Coordinates of C-alpha atoms in Angstrom, one line a residue:
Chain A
X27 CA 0.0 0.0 0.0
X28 CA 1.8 3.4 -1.0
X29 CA 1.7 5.5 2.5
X30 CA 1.5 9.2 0.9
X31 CA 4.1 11.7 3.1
X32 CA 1.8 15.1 3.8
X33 CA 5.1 17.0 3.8
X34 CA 5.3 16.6 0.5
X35 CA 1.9 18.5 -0.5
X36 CA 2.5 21.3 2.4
X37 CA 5.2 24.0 1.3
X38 CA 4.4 25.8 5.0
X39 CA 4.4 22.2 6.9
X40 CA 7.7 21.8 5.3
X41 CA 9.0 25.7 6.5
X42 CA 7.5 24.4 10.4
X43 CA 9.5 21.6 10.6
X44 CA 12.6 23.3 9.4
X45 CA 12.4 26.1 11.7
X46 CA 11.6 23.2 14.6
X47 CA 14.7 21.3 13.4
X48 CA 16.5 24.7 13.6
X49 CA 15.6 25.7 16.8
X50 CA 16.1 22.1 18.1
X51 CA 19.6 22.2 16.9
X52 CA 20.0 26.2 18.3
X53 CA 19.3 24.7 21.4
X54 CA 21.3 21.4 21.5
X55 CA 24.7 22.8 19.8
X56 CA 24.0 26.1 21.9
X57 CA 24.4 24.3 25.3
X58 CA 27.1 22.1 24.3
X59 CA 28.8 25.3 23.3
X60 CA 28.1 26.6 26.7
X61 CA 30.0 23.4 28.1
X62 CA 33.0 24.3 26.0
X63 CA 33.5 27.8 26.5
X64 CA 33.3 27.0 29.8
X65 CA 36.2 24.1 29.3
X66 CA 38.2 26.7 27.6
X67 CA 37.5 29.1 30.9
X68 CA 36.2 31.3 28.7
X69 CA 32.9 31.6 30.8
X70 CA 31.5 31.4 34.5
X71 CA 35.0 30.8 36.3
X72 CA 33.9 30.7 39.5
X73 CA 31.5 27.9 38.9
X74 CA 32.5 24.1 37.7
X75 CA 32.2 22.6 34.7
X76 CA 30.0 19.8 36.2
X77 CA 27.4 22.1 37.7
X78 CA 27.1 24.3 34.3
X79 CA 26.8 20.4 33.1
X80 CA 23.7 19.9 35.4
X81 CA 22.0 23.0 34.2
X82 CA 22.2 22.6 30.6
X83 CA 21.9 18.6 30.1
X84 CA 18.4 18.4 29.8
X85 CA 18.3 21.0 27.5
X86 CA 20.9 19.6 25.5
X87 CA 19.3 16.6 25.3
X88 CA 15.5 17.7 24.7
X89 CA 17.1 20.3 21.5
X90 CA 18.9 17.0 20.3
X91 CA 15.4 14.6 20.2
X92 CA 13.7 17.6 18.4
X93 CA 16.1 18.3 15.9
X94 CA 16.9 14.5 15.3
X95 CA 13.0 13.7 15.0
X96 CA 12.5 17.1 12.7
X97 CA 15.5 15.7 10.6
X98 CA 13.9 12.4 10.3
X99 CA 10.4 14.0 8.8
X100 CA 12.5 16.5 6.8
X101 CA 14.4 13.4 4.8
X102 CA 11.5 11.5 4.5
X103 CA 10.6 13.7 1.8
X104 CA 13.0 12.8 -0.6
X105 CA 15.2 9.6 0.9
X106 CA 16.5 8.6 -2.4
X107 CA 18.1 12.0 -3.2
X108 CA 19.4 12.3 0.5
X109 CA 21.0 8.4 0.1
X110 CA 22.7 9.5 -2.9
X111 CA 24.0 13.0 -1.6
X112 CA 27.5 12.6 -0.6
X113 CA 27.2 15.6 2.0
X114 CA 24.1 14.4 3.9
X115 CA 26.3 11.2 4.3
X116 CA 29.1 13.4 5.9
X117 CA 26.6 15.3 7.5
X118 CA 25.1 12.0 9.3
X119 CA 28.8 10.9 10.3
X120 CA 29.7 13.8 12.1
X121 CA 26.8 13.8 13.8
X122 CA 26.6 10.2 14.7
X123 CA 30.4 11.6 16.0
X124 CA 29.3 14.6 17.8
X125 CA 26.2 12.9 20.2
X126 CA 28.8 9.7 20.6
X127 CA 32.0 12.5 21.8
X128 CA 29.3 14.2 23.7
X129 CA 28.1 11.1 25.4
X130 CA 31.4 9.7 26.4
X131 CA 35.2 12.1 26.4
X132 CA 32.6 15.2 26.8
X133 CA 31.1 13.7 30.0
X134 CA 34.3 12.6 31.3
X135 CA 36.3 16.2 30.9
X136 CA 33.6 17.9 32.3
X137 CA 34.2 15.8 36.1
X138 CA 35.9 17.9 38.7
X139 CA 40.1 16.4 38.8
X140 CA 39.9 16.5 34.6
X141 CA 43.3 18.2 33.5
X142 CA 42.1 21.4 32.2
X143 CA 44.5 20.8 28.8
X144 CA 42.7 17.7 28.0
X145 CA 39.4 19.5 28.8
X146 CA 40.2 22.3 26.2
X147 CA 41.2 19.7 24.0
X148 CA 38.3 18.0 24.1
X149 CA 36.0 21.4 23.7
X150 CA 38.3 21.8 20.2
X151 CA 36.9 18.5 19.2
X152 CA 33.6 18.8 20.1
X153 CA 33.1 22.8 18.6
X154 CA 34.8 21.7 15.8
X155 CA 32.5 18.5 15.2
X156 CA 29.1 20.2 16.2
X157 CA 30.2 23.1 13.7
X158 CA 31.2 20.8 10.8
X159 CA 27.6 19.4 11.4
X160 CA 26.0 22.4 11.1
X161 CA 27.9 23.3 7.7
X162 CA 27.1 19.9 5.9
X163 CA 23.6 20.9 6.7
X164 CA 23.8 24.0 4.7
X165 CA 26.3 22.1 1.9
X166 CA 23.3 19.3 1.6
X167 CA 21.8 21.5 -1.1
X168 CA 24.0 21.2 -4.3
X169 CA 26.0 18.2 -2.5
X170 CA 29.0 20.9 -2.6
X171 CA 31.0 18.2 -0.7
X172 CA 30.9 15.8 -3.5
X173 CA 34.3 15.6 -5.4
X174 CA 33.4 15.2 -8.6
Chain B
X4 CA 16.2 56.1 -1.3
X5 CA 16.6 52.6 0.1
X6 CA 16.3 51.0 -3.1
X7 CA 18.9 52.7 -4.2
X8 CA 21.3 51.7 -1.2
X9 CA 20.6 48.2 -1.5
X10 CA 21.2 48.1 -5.4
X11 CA 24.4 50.0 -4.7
X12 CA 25.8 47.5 -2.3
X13 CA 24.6 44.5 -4.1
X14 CA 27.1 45.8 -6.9
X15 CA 30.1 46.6 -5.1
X16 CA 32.6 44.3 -7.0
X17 CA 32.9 42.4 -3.8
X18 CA 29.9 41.2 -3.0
X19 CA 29.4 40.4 -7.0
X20 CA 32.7 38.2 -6.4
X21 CA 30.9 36.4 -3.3
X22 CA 27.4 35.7 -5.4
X23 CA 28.8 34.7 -8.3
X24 CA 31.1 31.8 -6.0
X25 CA 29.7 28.9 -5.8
X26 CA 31.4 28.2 -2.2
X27 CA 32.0 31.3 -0.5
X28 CA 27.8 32.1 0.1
X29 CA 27.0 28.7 1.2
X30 CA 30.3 28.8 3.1
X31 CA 29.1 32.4 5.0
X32 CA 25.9 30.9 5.6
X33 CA 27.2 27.6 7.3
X34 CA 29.2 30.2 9.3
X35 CA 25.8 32.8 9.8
X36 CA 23.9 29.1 11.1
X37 CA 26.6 28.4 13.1
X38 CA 27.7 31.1 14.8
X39 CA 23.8 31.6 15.9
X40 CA 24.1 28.0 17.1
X41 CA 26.7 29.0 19.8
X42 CA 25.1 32.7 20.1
X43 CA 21.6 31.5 20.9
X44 CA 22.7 28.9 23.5
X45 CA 23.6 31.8 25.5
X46 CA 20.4 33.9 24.9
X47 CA 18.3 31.1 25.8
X48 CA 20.0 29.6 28.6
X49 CA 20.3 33.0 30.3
X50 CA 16.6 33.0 29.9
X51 CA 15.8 29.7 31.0
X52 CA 17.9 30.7 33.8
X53 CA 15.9 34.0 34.6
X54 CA 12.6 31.6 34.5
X55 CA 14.1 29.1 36.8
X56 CA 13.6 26.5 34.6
X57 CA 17.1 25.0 34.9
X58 CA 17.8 22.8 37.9
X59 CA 19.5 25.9 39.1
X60 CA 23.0 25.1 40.1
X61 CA 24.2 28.6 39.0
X62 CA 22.3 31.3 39.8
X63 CA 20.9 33.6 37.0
X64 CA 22.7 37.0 38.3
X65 CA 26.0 34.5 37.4
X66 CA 25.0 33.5 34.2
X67 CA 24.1 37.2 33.3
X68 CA 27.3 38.6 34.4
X69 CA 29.3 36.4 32.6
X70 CA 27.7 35.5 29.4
X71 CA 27.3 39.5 28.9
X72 CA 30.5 40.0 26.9
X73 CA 30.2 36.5 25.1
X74 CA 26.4 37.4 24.0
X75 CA 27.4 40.9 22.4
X76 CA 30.7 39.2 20.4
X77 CA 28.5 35.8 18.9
X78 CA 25.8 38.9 18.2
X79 CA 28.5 40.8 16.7
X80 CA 29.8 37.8 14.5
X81 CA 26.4 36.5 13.5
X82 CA 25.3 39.9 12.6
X83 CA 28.1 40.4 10.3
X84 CA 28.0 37.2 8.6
X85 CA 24.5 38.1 8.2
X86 CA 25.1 41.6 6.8
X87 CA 27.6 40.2 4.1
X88 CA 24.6 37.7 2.9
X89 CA 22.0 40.4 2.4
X90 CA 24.6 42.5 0.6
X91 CA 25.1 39.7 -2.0
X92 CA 21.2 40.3 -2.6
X93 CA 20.5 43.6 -1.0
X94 CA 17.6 44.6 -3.7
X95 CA 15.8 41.1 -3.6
X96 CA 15.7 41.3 0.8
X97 CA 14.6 44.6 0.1
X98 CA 11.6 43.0 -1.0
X99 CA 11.0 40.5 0.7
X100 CA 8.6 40.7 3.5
X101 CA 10.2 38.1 6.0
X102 CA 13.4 39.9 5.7
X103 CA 11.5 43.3 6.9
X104 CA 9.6 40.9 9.5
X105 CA 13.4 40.0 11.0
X106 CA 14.4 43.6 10.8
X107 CA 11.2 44.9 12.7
X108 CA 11.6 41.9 15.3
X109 CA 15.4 43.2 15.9
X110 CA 13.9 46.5 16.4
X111 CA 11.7 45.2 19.2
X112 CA 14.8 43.4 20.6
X113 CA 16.3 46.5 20.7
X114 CA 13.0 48.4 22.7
X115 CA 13.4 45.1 25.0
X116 CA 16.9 45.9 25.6
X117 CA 16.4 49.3 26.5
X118 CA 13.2 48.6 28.5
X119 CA 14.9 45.5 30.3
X120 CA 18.5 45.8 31.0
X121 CA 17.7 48.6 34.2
X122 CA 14.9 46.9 35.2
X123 CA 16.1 43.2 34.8
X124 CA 19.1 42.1 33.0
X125 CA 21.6 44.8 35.7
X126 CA 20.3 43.6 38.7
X127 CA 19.1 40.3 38.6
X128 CA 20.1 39.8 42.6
X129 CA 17.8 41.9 43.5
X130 CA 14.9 41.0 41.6
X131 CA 15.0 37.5 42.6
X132 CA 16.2 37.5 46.1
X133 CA 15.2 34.0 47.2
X134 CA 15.8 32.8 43.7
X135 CA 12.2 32.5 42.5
X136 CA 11.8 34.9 39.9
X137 CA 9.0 37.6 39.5
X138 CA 6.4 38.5 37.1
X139 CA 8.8 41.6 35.7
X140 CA 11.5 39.2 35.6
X141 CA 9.3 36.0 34.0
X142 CA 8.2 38.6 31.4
X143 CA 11.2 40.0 30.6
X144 CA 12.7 36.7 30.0
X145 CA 9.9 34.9 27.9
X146 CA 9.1 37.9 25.3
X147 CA 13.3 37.7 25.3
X148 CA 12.7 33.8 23.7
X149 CA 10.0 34.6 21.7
X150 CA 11.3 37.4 19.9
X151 CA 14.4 35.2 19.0
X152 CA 12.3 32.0 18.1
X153 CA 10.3 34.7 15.7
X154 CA 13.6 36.4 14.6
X155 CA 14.6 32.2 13.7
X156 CA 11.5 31.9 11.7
X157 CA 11.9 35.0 9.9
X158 CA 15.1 34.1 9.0
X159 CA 14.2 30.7 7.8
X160 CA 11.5 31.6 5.6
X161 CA 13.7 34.7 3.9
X162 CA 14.8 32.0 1.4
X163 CA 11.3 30.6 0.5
X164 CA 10.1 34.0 -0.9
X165 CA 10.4 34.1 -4.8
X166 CA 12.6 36.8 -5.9
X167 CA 10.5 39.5 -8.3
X168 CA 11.9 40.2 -12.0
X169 CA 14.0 42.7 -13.1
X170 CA 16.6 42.9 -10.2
X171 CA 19.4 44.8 -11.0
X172 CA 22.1 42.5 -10.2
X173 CA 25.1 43.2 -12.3

């Protein structure tokens, strides 16, 4: 039985979910960011990296399931092209990357005892993975990173 | 007057250089996306903050006082970044009605601002002296995230408006 998607009949359905996925992603890359800055020392000195940790975890998490779940609707509309784009297959690796760094070395730099070197090391990684992320997103249209 | 301005800038020879590559736009808007990324994570957890709505191990007059300078550079970088992608196309945002919805929302950030930062935003402490916020302060805070999340949305749906014939792009 051919399942019709409603996305692809609604331009403004279409605009919604993009600005949830947007905001979803705002939010989850915005408090991981937070998490760095402060790694680097760059914000809130006087307070630890595990209790800035506390505040925005949620949050993180919560902006991650919306963006992910927006994603997921705003590919369905057109899986074959998205399989065949190079950069939405980037795209998906460095995110898989990001939410597995933030999960694990991101979690561990950010306990009170971490070397602060290895903790700015680690923010590197993680702004620098979040950020590529973010860019593939944008290259997706016109597959820009496929070498041709 | 406007018009004019817009055309003008559109046709400095470099932002005819960054239209006409096919990397450099798509390359400033990665940055534009992702510099509001780490900018908005600031706005909104300062106001999730101010609401109480984190689980509040640092206080909001913290959070304020040192995500004040951050806030003003990611604006300042976001902003430009922005600025360089409507000069590539200054005439066609000039008509385009969600651009002029974004400006006017940035307007009313700015009327929050000045309304706000006495009341709220410079002396947090005192407003929320047991750490439950009040109405002035809830307020502030919320209209603070809705402006953005409309200022988001704007932005968003710049690119689905059709530009009109007869642009004078050179």
């Amino acid at each position: 039985m051919a399942v019709e998607n409603p996305l692809n009949f609604s331009e403004l359905d279409y605009i919604v979910i993009e600005c949830f996925h947007i905001a979803g992603f705002v939010l989850a890359i915005g408090m991981t960011a937070l998490m760095d800055f402060r790694l680097f020392g760059l914000i809130l000195p006087k307070q630890s990296a595990q209790q800035l940790a506390s505040d925005t975890g949620l949050w993180m998490a919560g902006g991650l399931i919306v963006a992910i779940f927006t994603g997921f609707m705003l590919f369905s509309v057109d899986p074959d092209s998205y399989y065949t784009n190079v950069t939405f297959l980037i795209k998906m690796a460095c995110l898989s990357l990001a939410i597995t760094l933030n999960y694990t070395i991101h979690r561990k730099a950010v306990r009170p005892g971490t070397a602060s070197g290895l903790g700015k090391v680690v923010a590197c990684i993680s702004l620098a993975v979040w950020v590529s992320t973010v860019c593939c997103g944008i290259f997706i249209a016109g597959d820009l990173l496929h070498i041709r | 007057m406007l018009l004019t301005l817009s055309v003008w800038i559109q046709n400095l020879s470099f932002f005819v250089y960054l239209r006409s590559s096919a990397y450099l736009y798509p390359v400033i808007l990665a940055l534009h996306l992702s510099a509001i990324s780490l900018f908005g994570g600031m706005v909104v957890f300062t106001d999730l903050s101010l609401l109480g709505w984190t689980p509040r191990q640092i206080s909001a007059p913290a959070v304020i006082d040192s995500l004040r300078v951050p806030k003003r550079v990611g604006f300042l970088v976001a902003a430009t970044l922005g600025f360089l992608l409507f000069s590539c196309k200054a005439e066609q945002y000039y008509y385009n009605v969600y651009f002029r919805a974004k400006l006017l929302l940035f307007a009313f950030v700015a009327v929050h601002a000045l309304v706000f930062r006495n009341r709220v935003y410079n002396r947090p402490g005192e407003l929320m002296p047991a750490g439950a916020p009040n109405a002035q302060v809830r307020f502030a805070a919320l209209l603070s995230l809705l402006l953005w999340a409309g200022i988001l949305t704007a932005g968003r749906a710049i690119g689905y408006v059709l530009a009109p014939r007869g642009l004078h792009f050179l």
